[in-house]
Amino acid sequence: MSYAYLFKYIIIGDTGVGKSCLLLQFTDKRFQPVHDLTIGVEFGARMITIDGKQIKLQIWDTAGQEAFRSITRSYYRGAAGALLVYDITRRETFNHLTTWLEDARQHSNSNMVIMLIGNKSDLDSRREVRREEGEAFAREHGLVFMETSAKTAANVEEAFINTAKEIYEKIQEGVFDINNEANGIKIGPQHSPTSPGGLAGNGGQGGAQGGGCC
Amino acid sequence: MFRSRSWFGGGLWKPKNPHSLEHLKYLYNVLSKNHTVSENNRGLLVETLRSIAEILIWGDQNDSSVFDFFLEKNMLSFFLRIMKQKCGSYVCVQLLQTLNILFENIRNETSLYYLLSNNHVNSIIVHKFDFSDEEVMAYYISFLKTLSLKLNAHTIHFFYNEVNEHTNDFPLYTEAIKFFKHSEGMVRIAVRTLTLNVYRVEDASMLGFIRDRTAAPYFSNLVWFIGNHIIELDTCVRNDADHQSQNRLSDLVAEHLDHLHYLNDILCLDIPDLNKVLTEHLLHKLLVPLYVYSLMKQKNVLCQNQDEKKHVSVVVALFLLSQVFLILSHGPLVRTLAAIILKSDLDIIRDGASKVLEEYAEISSNKAIAFAPPKESLEKSLENLSESQADLKESCEGQSQNDELPVNTLTKKQRERGMNEPGTSFDTTILDAPPENLSNPDQLEITIPNETVEEMKHLNVTDEEKEQRLALESPLAPQQLPNDPIQESLTNKPFLQTILNSLYCNENDYTALFGLCLLYALASNKSVNAEMLDLVLSPSQQVPTKNWYNETLVDRLIHIITLSCQTNAKVRLVTLELTIKLLTRLVMSEGRSLLHDTHLASIEAAKEQSTALLRNFYKSEDIFLDMFEDEYSEIQKRPLNVEWLMMDSNILLPPTGTPMTGIEFSKRLPCGEVERARRAIRVFFLIRRLSLTLNMEVETQLPLTNPATCIEVNNVLDLSKSYLLSSCLTGFIWGAKERRATRIYDGKYNSDLIACTVVWKDGQKIRRFLVIDVLQLILVEPDTKKLGWGVAKLVGFLQDIEVAGDKDDSRCLHLTIHKPLSSSASNRVPLLSAKFIFDDHIRCMAAKQRLTKGRIKARQKKMSQIARLLDIPTSMPHCSTPPNYAFMSMRPERATGRGHKKDQPRPMFTVNKVPGFAAQLRQDGVVRSSSGSTTPNGRRSDGSPNGRARENGLRSRDNSPKMPRPRSEEIPMEDMRLRKASLAANGSGLPSIVCSDRKDSTVSGTSSNGELALAIKKRSEETSFTSPQVQDLKPRRKGQVETV
Ligand SMILES: Nc1nc2c(ncn2[C@@H]2O[C@H](COP(=O)(O)OP(=O)(O)OP(=O)(O)O)[C@@H](O)[C@H]2O)c(=O)[nH]1
Ligand SMILES: [Mg+2]
C-alpha cells in the first residue's frame, strides 16, 4: 500500500516494560491477551491517516542489542519518533529514564519526537510511579506523556498516533529535512519531494491515488 | 476476535476454545483444504496461520501436546508452501510477521527445537522473497534478526549445517550479510546486529566457517563500502565552503562513526581468528592506503596516476584517524597503525608501500596495500561459496600458514608473494619503482613561518611582557640543536610531519584542531603502548630520556596558546582548550611539570596577555559579571570531551564566525563585541587554569561564589543570632529573644530577618522569614522542635533578584529570583516569582531596601573579586588611595546600618582609574532595581528623557548632596546602558544576559524614596518608622515620580 509519508519509530526503555507488547498491540490488534498472555514483537508497521493522508508507521524495537554500542547509536539516528517506555509498577524503570533520554538526545537527530509512556496502567494496584511524576518528568524534558496498557490497549493507539501527529506537524513547519531519509522520514513513492503533501488524494485510499498528475 | 469463517471452513466443526489442541486440529484441516492460495482464501489462510501462532504460544506455556501435534503434522511446511506460491507481498508479510511473533514469544527451549527441526526455517530463510518491496524486506530482515537473538551453543546447529563438508552452510548468516549495504539504514543495522549475535556464539566450527568461507569476502566488501563513504565525505567537505550541506555531512560523519563502532564491537568480541582477518583488511585496504597515505604531502610518492589516486584531504584524514584512535581499541590494529603514523620514514615509504606494513604490523599478511574494490561482489562470493571446494582451499592457505609461522620469518616470503600477486591493485606495482619526483626531504624541514615571529615581536605589550615574549621566541626559532636526534628524525617522517605542521595556525586553526585531536587520540588510546609514544607524545618513562618531552611539539602548542591571547585571534576556544589538554598531558608527569623555564615563561606571558585582553572588556561591559560567572560555570560543567568533539561534523568545515550556522560558540570565532568578551573571559580561565596546574597551585579565587560558604535548602540555621526586623512575631514563637546583630552562620555576617507571607502565583500562601545574607536571600521556616532555629526552604542569590513594589498595596513586594544563567536549567523559569506580603508598609520598605542593596553589594563584591583577578586596583582598605572613594563613607546606610562591621573590608567599589571606566557607585542606582528580562519599552525609556525618574532615584537614593558629579572621563551610566543595548541588538549570543534591565519609573522612584526614608531612620532604629512617612510613600502611581 502506498503512503504519503513513512515514519520510522523506535521503542526504548528498560527490559520488561512492555515495549514489544505495545508494538504488537498497535500494529496487530488481533493478538489479544488471553490467559494472562501478552505477546510481543520487535518490528511492525501500520498505516494510519492524519489530515487525510496515509502515513505508514514503521516501528523498530531495539531490545536485546544494548550490548552493542554500534547498534544503539545507529538506531537512534534513523528514527523520527521514539517511544520512551517505563513500567508504572517498577520504579527503577522510571529512574532510568534520564539515562535513556540522554542517550537518545545524544545520538538522535535533534528533531526526533520523543513520547514518554508509562505502561501497564491496568496494574493500578501495583503502581509505584504516580501519574503526576510521569507528567512532571515529561514537562521538565519537553516530552509528550501518556499512560498506556498493552494489555487492555488503553491509549496505545493514541500514543503512536499522537507521536505521528507531532512529527507531521514538524514536517508542515519545515523543521524536518524530509529529503534526508536518515532522519527516519520517507516520502511516499508517488510523492515529489518538492511538494510534500501536495499530491495526496483525499479520503479513503488517499495516498494510493494521485498518480495521474495533471 | 476470531470471527467465524465457517463458510470457508467447509462444514468443519470449529471448537469454542481458541486455545486448545482441538482448535489447532481444526486449523490444520483448514490448511489442508486450502493448498492453493487464491484471492478468495488468502484472508482465511493468513488468519489461520495467525491463530496457529497464537495457539503455539499458548501451548508453549500451557500444553505441550500442541507442539507434538504441530511437529507430527509438519505444519511449518504449510508456511513454506504458501510462501512459494508467489502470493504477493500481503501474504508474505503476514507470514513473516507470524513467524516473528512465534519465535519471539516462545520461551521453552524444547518448543524452539520443535520449530527449528526439519530445516523448514532455513528453507524460509533462503526463499527468494521480493526484496524490492520495502515492507517485505523489513519483515524479512526483522525475522532474521529475531532468529539471531535465539542463537546459542545449542540452537546454532539448527542454522549452521556442518554435517557435510560440501553442503556446509549457514544461510541465516550468509543471506543476511548480503544486505550489509542495503540502502535502508534500519536494514543495515539489523544486519550488523545479526552478525554480532552470530559471532558471539561460541562455536568453534561455526566460527571456522565464518572465518574461512565468509570473512574475506564480507570484510573486503565492508571495507570498500566504508572507504567509498569516506570519499563521499571528503567530497562533501571540499565542496562545501559555505556550510550549505551541513546535514549531509553530519550524516556521513555519523555513518562513519557507526562503522567504526561496529568494527570495534566485532573486535571487542575478541575472537582471535576473526580479528586477525578483520584487522588485516582494515589496515591493508582502508586505514593505511586511504587514511594514512592521505597525510602524505607528496601524494605522488605513493601513486603516479592522478586519476587513480584515491585519497582524502589532510583535514579529513586527520579527523578520521582521530576517530579511529578514539574508538578502536584492538591492540594489534591500533599499535600497528600508530607505528606507521609515527615511525614510517621516507625510505620505508619509498621502498614500497607494502613495506610499511611489513615493518610494523604485528599481523603480517600477503595482502596488498591498496584501497581498491573487492574482486567480486559479496553476493557473488557467497554464491560461489557453496559451489567450489577448491576455492576454499586456496583462500585458507595463506591464513593457515600464517597461523603456524612466526611473523618475522614470514616477512621476506610474504614480500615476494605480495609482489608476485597478480595485479590486484595499481598501488603496489607502481610504488615499487623508485619515484622520480620525490622532493628533497629537506623541504619537509620544520620551519616557523616568519610572519608569526614578526607578529609576536610587534605585539603591543609592556616591556615586561616583551621580555617574556622574547623568551618564548627562542624555542620557537627554527634553529634547533643540530645534534638532537629526535628533532632530526622528525624531518624524515612524512606522516608525523604533516601532523606537526598542521599545528600552525597561520591563517586559522582549521587543520590545527585535527592535528591536536589526532595527537590527543593517540596519546589516550589505551592500546597504543607507551614506548611507541615515548619519543613523540608522552613524558618518557625510560631512563635515558626520562623527563624529556618533545620540545618541537610543545613549542607549537605554546605557540597556539600565545596566539589565542591576541585580539582578533583566529584560534577557536575549542582549539585552545584541546591544546591545553594535550600540553598538560605531555609535560605533567607524576603530578609535576617537566616544562623548562623558557616554556614556562611563555605560558606566564600568555597568561598576562590574556589578562590584559580581558581587562579591556572589564571596563566596557555592564553585564560583565553575569557573563563572567556564566562562562566560568560553562567551562567547569562542560569540559572538553574529545570524543564528542570528533562526532561533530561542523568542525570539518572551515572555521566561521557567524552564529547563523548554528555552530556552537566554542567551535567558531566570536561574532560581535559581546562574544569577543565571552571569548576573552574563557581564554583567561583556560590559561589561568593551565598556569596553576603547571605551577602545582590550587585555584583559590574561583568560582567567585564559594559554594561551601553558601547556605543550601534544608540547612538548619540558628536564627537567634540574626537580626530580627520584626516586632510582632505572633504565630512564630521562636526564640527571637534579643535583637542581636550577630551572625547567622559561621563565617557569615549578620543577616536581617523579616517575617512575611509568600504568595505564589498559584495562590499558595506560606508564612516565612526572609533572611538577607551577604550573597544570598533565604526563606526560612522556623523549626517547630527547636526554638530559635529554622530551616532554609528556599535559597537564591541576591545578585539575581528583581524587586518591585506593588502599586495597590504598599505592604507588598513582587520578588523574582532568576536562576543564575550558569545553572543551565533548560527552562528559564525563575527560581521564584512570588508576592511577599509584610506586616506593614515599613517592613516592606525595609525589606525592599535590603534586597535592593543586597543585590548591589553582592554584585560589587564580586566585581571587586574579578578586579583582583585581573590585577585591576580596587578600593580595598589596604590600598591607600584615590580621592574618589572618599564619598563612599558619605552614604549613610553604609556608615550606620551595620556599625559593627569595622573589621570587614569596606565596600569595594571598582576604581575609575581606567579612562572611560564607569564608576560602580553610580551603577548602584541603576542596578538596584534592574535585572531580569527586558522589554523594548524598558530599554527605550532608559535612554529617553523620561529617564528623569532614574535621575531622581539616583539623587535621592543616596541622599547625598556631596555626591560628586561624574568626572569627565567617566562614561555616564546612561550612555553605558545605551551602548549595551546596541550591543545586545547585534551580538546574538546572549539575549538573556544582555538585556537585563527592565525598569519602570515607578519602581525606581518608589524604591529610591523608600530607601531615602529608611536611610534617614536607620541611623536611630530600623524598626521604628513612623507612620507619616509611610503615608507619604503610599500613593505613588506609575509614572508619577516625586522628587524628594
Ligand atoms: N499487565 C500488563 N502486563 C504487560 C503490559 N505490557 C507488557 N506486559 C508484560 O510485561 C512483560 C514484558 O513485556 P515485553 O513487551 O516483553 O517487554 P519489553 O519491554 O519488550 O522487554 P525486552 O524485550 O526484554 O526489552 C511481559 O510478560 C508482558 O506480558 C501491560 O500493559 N500490562
Ligand atoms: Mg521486547
Coordinates of C-alpha atoms and ligand atoms in Angstrom, one line a residue, chain A residues 11-23 36-42 61-64 66 85 87 89-90 119-123 126 148-153 156, chain B residues 104-105 107, ligand 1:
Chain A
I11 CA 10.9 2.0 21.2
I12 CA 13.3 2.3 24.0
G13 CA 13.2 1.6 27.8
D14 CA 14.3 -0.9 30.3
T15 CA 13.7 -4.6 29.7
G16 CA 10.3 -5.9 30.6
V17 CA 8.5 -2.6 30.5
G18 CA 6.3 -3.9 27.7
K19 CA 7.9 -2.4 24.5
S20 CA 7.3 -5.5 22.4
C21 CA 3.8 -5.8 23.6
L22 CA 2.9 -2.2 22.9
L23 CA 4.3 -2.6 19.4
D36 CA -2.7 -13.6 31.0
L37 CA -0.6 -13.9 28.0
T38 CA 0.6 -10.7 26.4
I39 CA 2.6 -11.3 23.4
G40 CA 5.0 -9.0 21.6
V41 CA 7.1 -8.5 18.5
E42 CA 10.1 -6.4 17.7
D61 CA 12.2 -2.3 18.8
T62 CA 15.8 -2.2 19.9
A63 CA 15.6 -4.8 22.6
G64 CA 18.4 -7.2 23.2
E66 CA 22.1 -3.0 24.3
V85 CA 8.6 3.5 27.9
D87 CA 6.7 0.4 33.8
T89 CA 4.8 -0.9 38.6
R90 CA 8.6 -0.7 38.7
N119 CA 3.0 1.4 30.6
K120 CA 0.9 -1.3 32.4
S121 CA -1.7 1.1 33.6
D122 CA -4.0 -1.8 34.0
L123 CA -2.0 -2.8 37.1
R126 CA 0.7 -2.4 42.0
T148 CA -0.9 3.0 28.4
S149 CA -1.7 -0.6 28.8
A150 CA -0.5 -3.0 26.2
K151 CA -2.8 -5.5 27.8
T152 CA -6.1 -3.6 27.6
A153 CA -5.0 -1.5 24.7
V156 CA -1.9 2.6 22.8
Chain B
E104 CA 9.7 -14.1 19.8
N105 CA 7.2 -15.4 22.2
R107 CA 10.0 -19.5 25.9
Ligands
LIG1 N1 -0.3 -6.2 32.9 C1 0.4 -5.8 31.9 N2 1.5 -6.6 31.5 C2 2.2 -6.1 30.5 C3 1.9 -5.0 29.8 N3 2.7 -4.8 28.8 C4 3.6 -5.8 28.9 N4 3.3 -6.6 29.9 C5 4.0 -7.8 30.3 O1 5.3 -7.4 30.6 C6 6.3 -8.4 30.3 C7 7.3 -7.8 29.4 O2 6.8 -7.3 28.2 P1 7.7 -7.1 26.9 O3 6.8 -6.5 25.9 O4 8.3 -8.4 26.5 O5 8.8 -6.1 27.4 P2 10.0 -5.5 26.6 O6 10.0 -4.1 27.0 O7 9.8 -5.8 25.2 O8 11.2 -6.2 27.2 P3 12.6 -6.5 26.4 O9 12.3 -7.0 25.1 O10 13.3 -7.5 27.3 O11 13.3 -5.3 26.4 C8 5.5 -9.5 29.5 O12 5.3 -10.5 30.4 C9 4.2 -8.8 29.2 O13 3.2 -9.8 29.3 C10 0.7 -4.2 30.2 O14 0.3 -3.2 29.6 N5 0.0 -4.7 31.3

